Amino acid sequence: LAVSSSSPLVNSTRTDHPKVAERVINLDHGDPIMYEHFWRQMGDKTTIIIPGWQSMSYFSDLSSICWFLEPEFAKEVVRLHNVVGNAVTEGRHVVVGTGSSQLFLAALYALSPPDAAEPISVLSAAPYYSSYPVMTDYQKSGLYKWAGEAESFDKEGPYIELVTSPNNPDGYVRHSVVNRTRGFLVHDLAYYWPQYTPISSPANNDLTLFTVSKSTGHAGMRIGWALVKDKEVARKMTKFIELNTIGVSKDSQLRAAKVLKAVSDSCEEEGSSQEAESFFKYSYNIMEHRWKQLRVAVQRSGMFSLPTFSPAFCTFFSQVLEPHPAFVWLKCEGDIEDCERFLRGHKILTRSGVQFGVDPKYVRVSMLDTDENFIHFIDRLSAIHP
Ligand code: PMP
């Protein structure tokens, strides 16, 4: 896939102003603001107007298990999965959430046995998404409890394993590691989209989480969705959201429907016109370009190492492609023990491996920031030498 002339990276200019060296580059969070340029180009295609009298009721669809699910949003979720081929939607109940974060908690609530003698263990293979332990334990629930690293889990009894694929922070494709009969799996596929990883087959799990935050970059809309096989689990997740926030913003669901529609339309238009560029082609090209720049910078520096990925066939792009994860899992080589601290000394803010359950020699760096910040990061990284 070639970098198109519409990509902002083609025209990016480097600023050599002395102030630049002083600037703190914050790449700790995975705020996906790099897609803004695409959405600006889309103009009014995703603008919605909601008059004051509209969407006033708590209820959206009393025929759905998830009674606060906007039918238009559900329709566009199903359509997008069919266009991308990244998830089976047949025989699944859609549950909408205020981000996939709320759905993560709803899933823990729904899967926990209600009257067990002790909380069910929640685990994930390290390095795991840093929010899992804190989100699981911050309310000290009697239903579920963070049990740590999945590989070394040896307790008898039921458990919930979180499978993030491709994984945050390291970008690798993941499968469950515990594989015992009494386990429930929650598949967090926030990054299973063509710009980040080759789409190998439609995900066909019992409970899968997705979010607009990483797929289209609309983190501020706070919309996620779960595809749930079991009716009772879908019902309990819906109950959790009812008890928690009595539903999910209709305004956001309607806006999300419009954005997902624009993404699906862009994919279909690309097939029929040579000039059209789909959202995924656009975002793939940026990710590919950024990863190239990053690999050059890491080589120039000589102080860090990066994960290596095997190319795989992507059914969406119909070609063999390399993954380009949303985060860099960077390792400080040599005798630097605390990579986060070391980079902080160079005014680059990252998240320490410790927060993901592993070594402080590793850090996670966001690849989704603005072009300007990314270029400064690349320049600064290249200039750090042993
Ligand atoms: N899961 C993973 C693996 C994530 O990286 C994130 C965002 N950082 C989330 C869930 C939360 O996403 P949302 O904005 O939909 O709550």
mmCIF file with all atom_site columns, N, CA and C and ligand atoms in Angstrom, residues 30 98-102 104 129 131-132 135 164 166-168 188-191 209-214 218-219 222-224 327 351 364, ligand 1:
data_model
loop_
_atom_site.group_PDB
_atom_site.id
_atom_site.type_symbol
_atom_site.label_atom_id
_atom_site.label_alt_id
_atom_site.label_comp_id
_atom_site.label_asym_id
_atom_site.label_entity_id
_atom_site.label_seq_id
_atom_site.pdbx_PDB_ins_code
_atom_site.Cartn_x
_atom_site.Cartn_y
_atom_site.Cartn_z
_atom_site.occupancy
_atom_site.B_iso_or_equiv
_atom_site.pdbx_formal_charge
_atom_site.auth_seq_id
_atom_site.auth_comp_id
_atom_site.auth_asym_id
_atom_site.auth_atom_id
_atom_site.pdbx_PDB_model_num
ATOM   1   N N  . GLY A 1 30  ? -2.671  6.392   24.978 1.00 0.00 ? 30  GLY A N  1
ATOM   2   C CA . GLY A 1 30  ? -2.905  5.999   23.583 1.00 0.00 ? 30  GLY A CA 1
ATOM   3   C C  . GLY A 1 30  ? -4.028  6.815   22.987 1.00 0.00 ? 30  GLY A C  1
ATOM   4   N N  . THR A 1 98  ? -20.510 2.554   27.432 1.00 0.00 ? 98  THR A N  1
ATOM   5   C CA . THR A 1 98  ? -19.802 3.833   27.455 1.00 0.00 ? 98  THR A CA 1
ATOM   6   C C  . THR A 1 98  ? -18.302 3.507   27.360 1.00 0.00 ? 98  THR A C  1
ATOM   7   N N  . GLY A 1 99  ? -17.845 3.330   26.132 1.00 0.00 ? 99  GLY A N  1
ATOM   8   C CA . GLY A 1 99  ? -16.498 2.818   25.883 1.00 0.00 ? 99  GLY A CA 1
ATOM   9   C C  . GLY A 1 99  ? -16.487 1.324   26.155 1.00 0.00 ? 99  GLY A C  1
ATOM   10  N N  . SER A 1 100 ? -15.442 0.660   25.660 1.00 0.00 ? 100 SER A N  1
ATOM   11  C CA . SER A 1 100 ? -15.362 -0.763  25.986 1.00 0.00 ? 100 SER A CA 1
ATOM   12  C C  . SER A 1 100 ? -14.967 -0.934  27.444 1.00 0.00 ? 100 SER A C  1
ATOM   13  N N  . SER A 1 101 ? -14.514 0.131   28.083 1.00 0.00 ? 101 SER A N  1
ATOM   14  C CA . SER A 1 101 ? -14.167 0.069   29.514 1.00 0.00 ? 101 SER A CA 1
ATOM   15  C C  . SER A 1 101 ? -15.383 -0.314  30.350 1.00 0.00 ? 101 SER A C  1
ATOM   16  N N  . GLN A 1 102 ? -16.525 0.301   30.059 1.00 0.00 ? 102 GLN A N  1
ATOM   17  C CA . GLN A 1 102 ? -17.734 -0.049  30.825 1.00 0.00 ? 102 GLN A CA 1
ATOM   18  C C  . GLN A 1 102 ? -18.152 -1.491  30.532 1.00 0.00 ? 102 GLN A C  1
ATOM   19  N N  . PHE A 1 104 ? -16.168 -3.908  29.788 1.00 0.00 ? 104 PHE A N  1
ATOM   20  C CA . PHE A 1 104 ? -15.227 -4.795  30.488 1.00 0.00 ? 104 PHE A CA 1
ATOM   21  C C  . PHE A 1 104 ? -15.762 -5.092  31.893 1.00 0.00 ? 104 PHE A C  1
ATOM   22  N N  . TYR A 1 129 ? -2.671  -5.258  29.399 1.00 0.00 ? 129 TYR A N  1
ATOM   23  C CA . TYR A 1 129 ? -3.140  -3.866  29.382 1.00 0.00 ? 129 TYR A CA 1
ATOM   24  C C  . TYR A 1 129 ? -3.168  -3.344  30.831 1.00 0.00 ? 129 TYR A C  1
ATOM   25  N N  . SER A 1 131 ? -4.632  -1.169  32.491 1.00 0.00 ? 131 SER A N  1
ATOM   26  C CA . SER A 1 131 ? -5.869  -0.818  33.196 1.00 0.00 ? 131 SER A CA 1
ATOM   27  C C  . SER A 1 131 ? -6.577  -2.039  33.796 1.00 0.00 ? 131 SER A C  1
ATOM   28  N N  . TYR A 1 132 ? -6.296  -3.247  33.276 1.00 0.00 ? 132 TYR A N  1
ATOM   29  C CA . TYR A 1 132 ? -7.042  -4.420  33.762 1.00 0.00 ? 132 TYR A CA 1
ATOM   30  C C  . TYR A 1 132 ? -6.964  -4.598  35.285 1.00 0.00 ? 132 TYR A C  1
ATOM   31  N N  . MET A 1 135 ? -8.786  -1.597  37.094 1.00 0.00 ? 135 MET A N  1
ATOM   32  C CA . MET A 1 135 ? -10.243 -1.578  36.865 1.00 0.00 ? 135 MET A CA 1
ATOM   33  C C  . MET A 1 135 ? -10.923 -2.741  37.587 1.00 0.00 ? 135 MET A C  1
ATOM   34  N N  . THR A 1 164 ? -6.269  -10.180 24.903 1.00 0.00 ? 164 THR A N  1
ATOM   35  C CA . THR A 1 164 ? -6.216  -8.952  24.112 1.00 0.00 ? 164 THR A CA 1
ATOM   36  C C  . THR A 1 164 ? -5.431  -9.246  22.838 1.00 0.00 ? 164 THR A C  1
ATOM   37  N N  . PRO A 1 166 ? -4.818  -7.890  18.630 1.00 0.00 ? 166 PRO A N  1
ATOM   38  C CA . PRO A 1 166 ? -3.416  -7.846  19.007 1.00 0.00 ? 166 PRO A CA 1
ATOM   39  C C  . PRO A 1 166 ? -3.268  -7.180  20.382 1.00 0.00 ? 166 PRO A C  1
ATOM   40  N N  . ASN A 1 167 ? -2.209  -7.565  21.044 1.00 0.00 ? 167 ASN A N  1
ATOM   41  C CA . ASN A 1 167 ? -2.093  -7.178  22.452 1.00 0.00 ? 167 ASN A CA 1
ATOM   42  C C  . ASN A 1 167 ? -1.650  -5.722  22.647 1.00 0.00 ? 167 ASN A C  1
ATOM   43  N N  . ASN A 1 168 ? -2.237  -5.091  23.642 1.00 0.00 ? 168 ASN A N  1
ATOM   44  C CA . ASN A 1 168 ? -1.741  -3.827  24.179 1.00 0.00 ? 168 ASN A CA 1
ATOM   45  C C  . ASN A 1 168 ? -0.970  -4.236  25.439 1.00 0.00 ? 168 ASN A C  1
ATOM   46  N N  . ASP A 1 188 ? -10.686 -9.031  24.145 1.00 0.00 ? 188 ASP A N  1
ATOM   47  C CA . ASP A 1 188 ? -10.652 -7.585  23.949 1.00 0.00 ? 188 ASP A CA 1
ATOM   48  C C  . ASP A 1 188 ? -9.965  -7.337  22.603 1.00 0.00 ? 188 ASP A C  1
ATOM   49  N N  . LEU A 1 189 ? -10.774 -7.048  21.580 1.00 0.00 ? 189 LEU A N  1
ATOM   50  C CA . LEU A 1 189 ? -10.217 -6.899  20.230 1.00 0.00 ? 189 LEU A CA 1
ATOM   51  C C  . LEU A 1 189 ? -10.208 -5.429  19.788 1.00 0.00 ? 189 LEU A C  1
ATOM   52  N N  . ALA A 1 190 ? -9.896  -4.557  20.728 1.00 0.00 ? 190 ALA A N  1
ATOM   53  C CA . ALA A 1 190 ? -9.857  -3.113  20.446 1.00 0.00 ? 190 ALA A CA 1
ATOM   54  C C  . ALA A 1 190 ? -8.980  -2.789  19.226 1.00 0.00 ? 190 ALA A C  1
ATOM   55  N N  . TYR A 1 191 ? -7.945  -3.602  19.004 1.00 0.00 ? 191 TYR A N  1
ATOM   56  C CA . TYR A 1 191 ? -6.988  -3.294  17.921 1.00 0.00 ? 191 TYR A CA 1
ATOM   57  C C  . TYR A 1 191 ? -7.080  -4.274  16.761 1.00 0.00 ? 191 TYR A C  1
ATOM   58  N N  . LEU A 1 209 ? -15.039 -7.760  22.815 1.00 0.00 ? 209 LEU A N  1
ATOM   59  C CA . LEU A 1 209 ? -15.209 -6.319  23.004 1.00 0.00 ? 209 LEU A CA 1
ATOM   60  C C  . LEU A 1 209 ? -14.533 -5.545  21.871 1.00 0.00 ? 209 LEU A C  1
ATOM   61  N N  . PHE A 1 210 ? -15.216 -4.503  21.407 1.00 0.00 ? 210 PHE A N  1
ATOM   62  C CA . PHE A 1 210 ? -14.671 -3.584  20.406 1.00 0.00 ? 210 PHE A CA 1
ATOM   63  C C  . PHE A 1 210 ? -14.940 -2.157  20.878 1.00 0.00 ? 210 PHE A C  1
ATOM   64  N N  . THR A 1 211 ? -14.239 -1.222  20.260 1.00 0.00 ? 211 THR A N  1
ATOM   65  C CA . THR A 1 211 ? -14.437 0.189   20.631 1.00 0.00 ? 211 THR A CA 1
ATOM   66  C C  . THR A 1 211 ? -14.179 1.112   19.438 1.00 0.00 ? 211 THR A C  1
ATOM   67  N N  . VAL A 1 212 ? -14.913 2.220   19.374 1.00 0.00 ? 212 VAL A N  1
ATOM   68  C CA . VAL A 1 212 ? -14.593 3.205   18.328 1.00 0.00 ? 212 VAL A CA 1
ATOM   69  C C  . VAL A 1 212 ? -13.279 3.917   18.656 1.00 0.00 ? 212 VAL A C  1
ATOM   70  N N  . SER A 1 213 ? -12.875 3.903   19.923 1.00 0.00 ? 213 SER A N  1
ATOM   71  C CA . SER A 1 213 ? -11.683 4.652   20.331 1.00 0.00 ? 213 SER A CA 1
ATOM   72  C C  . SER A 1 213 ? -10.486 4.335   19.443 1.00 0.00 ? 213 SER A C  1
ATOM   73  N N  . LYS A 1 214 ? -10.246 3.067   19.180 1.00 0.00 ? 214 LYS A N  1
ATOM   74  C CA . LYS A 1 214 ? -9.056  2.685   18.415 1.00 0.00 ? 214 LYS A CA 1
ATOM   75  C C  . LYS A 1 214 ? -9.371  2.363   16.965 1.00 0.00 ? 214 LYS A C  1
ATOM   76  N N  . HIS A 1 218 ? -12.330 7.770   17.534 1.00 0.00 ? 218 HIS A N  1
ATOM   77  C CA . HIS A 1 218 ? -13.257 8.650   18.263 1.00 0.00 ? 218 HIS A CA 1
ATOM   78  C C  . HIS A 1 218 ? -13.349 8.273   19.740 1.00 0.00 ? 218 HIS A C  1
ATOM   79  N N  . ALA A 1 219 ? -12.220 8.390   20.432 1.00 0.00 ? 219 ALA A N  1
ATOM   80  C CA . ALA A 1 219 ? -12.174 8.006   21.852 1.00 0.00 ? 219 ALA A CA 1
ATOM   81  C C  . ALA A 1 219 ? -13.122 8.869   22.688 1.00 0.00 ? 219 ALA A C  1
ATOM   82  N N  . ARG A 1 222 ? -16.851 7.950   23.529 1.00 0.00 ? 222 ARG A N  1
ATOM   83  C CA . ARG A 1 222 ? -17.045 6.952   24.592 1.00 0.00 ? 222 ARG A CA 1
ATOM   84  C C  . ARG A 1 222 ? -18.048 5.867   24.202 1.00 0.00 ? 222 ARG A C  1
ATOM   85  N N  . ILE A 1 223 ? -17.820 5.259   23.054 1.00 0.00 ? 223 ILE A N  1
ATOM   86  C CA . ILE A 1 223 ? -18.710 4.185   22.614 1.00 0.00 ? 223 ILE A CA 1
ATOM   87  C C  . ILE A 1 223 ? -17.916 2.907   22.336 1.00 0.00 ? 223 ILE A C  1
ATOM   88  N N  . GLY A 1 224 ? -18.377 1.820   22.941 1.00 0.00 ? 224 GLY A N  1
ATOM   89  C CA . GLY A 1 224 ? -17.831 0.502   22.646 1.00 0.00 ? 224 GLY A CA 1
ATOM   90  C C  . GLY A 1 224 ? -18.983 -0.454  22.464 1.00 0.00 ? 224 GLY A C  1
ATOM   91  N N  . PHE A 1 327 ? 0.918   0.698   19.519 1.00 0.00 ? 327 PHE A N  1
ATOM   92  C CA . PHE A 1 327 ? 1.940   1.067   20.511 1.00 0.00 ? 327 PHE A CA 1
ATOM   93  C C  . PHE A 1 327 ? 3.268   0.433   20.139 1.00 0.00 ? 327 PHE A C  1
ATOM   94  N N  . ARG A 1 351 ? 5.032   4.756   29.227 1.00 0.00 ? 351 ARG A N  1
ATOM   95  C CA . ARG A 1 351 ? 4.495   3.989   30.355 1.00 0.00 ? 351 ARG A CA 1
ATOM   96  C C  . ARG A 1 351 ? 5.417   2.798   30.633 1.00 0.00 ? 351 ARG A C  1
ATOM   97  N N  . ARG A 1 364 ? 6.010   1.316   27.039 1.00 0.00 ? 364 ARG A N  1
ATOM   98  C CA . ARG A 1 364 ? 5.033   1.388   25.951 1.00 0.00 ? 364 ARG A CA 1
ATOM   99  C C  . ARG A 1 364 ? 4.962   2.828   25.478 1.00 0.00 ? 364 ARG A C  1
HETATM 100 N N1 . PMP B 2 .   ? -8.998  -2.301  25.846 1.00 0.00 ? 1   PMP B N1 1
HETATM 101 C C1 . PMP B 2 .   ? -7.780  -2.021  25.398 1.00 0.00 ? 1   PMP B C1 1
HETATM 102 C C2 . PMP B 2 .   ? -6.850  -3.139  25.100 1.00 0.00 ? 1   PMP B C2 1
HETATM 103 C C3 . PMP B 2 .   ? -7.380  -0.688  25.260 1.00 0.00 ? 1   PMP B C3 1
HETATM 104 O O1 . PMP B 2 .   ? -6.142  -0.407  24.849 1.00 0.00 ? 1   PMP B O1 1
HETATM 105 C C4 . PMP B 2 .   ? -8.292  0.350   25.560 1.00 0.00 ? 1   PMP B C4 1
HETATM 106 C C5 . PMP B 2 .   ? -7.942  1.811   25.396 1.00 0.00 ? 1   PMP B C5 1
HETATM 107 N N2 . PMP B 2 .   ? -6.682  2.162   25.822 1.00 0.00 ? 1   PMP B N2 1
HETATM 108 C C6 . PMP B 2 .   ? -9.542  0.004   26.035 1.00 0.00 ? 1   PMP B C6 1
HETATM 109 C C7 . PMP B 2 .   ? -9.877  -1.326  26.156 1.00 0.00 ? 1   PMP B C7 1
HETATM 110 C C8 . PMP B 2 .   ? -10.542 1.042   26.466 1.00 0.00 ? 1   PMP B C8 1
HETATM 111 O O2 . PMP B 2 .   ? -11.191 1.595   25.410 1.00 0.00 ? 1   PMP B O2 1
HETATM 112 P P1 . PMP B 2 .   ? -12.446 2.572   25.530 1.00 0.00 ? 1   PMP B P1 1
HETATM 113 O O3 . PMP B 2 .   ? -11.974 3.928   25.151 1.00 0.00 ? 1   PMP B O3 1
HETATM 114 O O4 . PMP B 2 .   ? -13.421 2.013   24.550 1.00 0.00 ? 1   PMP B O4 1
HETATM 115 O O5 . PMP B 2 .   ? -12.992 2.521   26.924 1.00 0.00 ? 1   PMP B O5 1
#
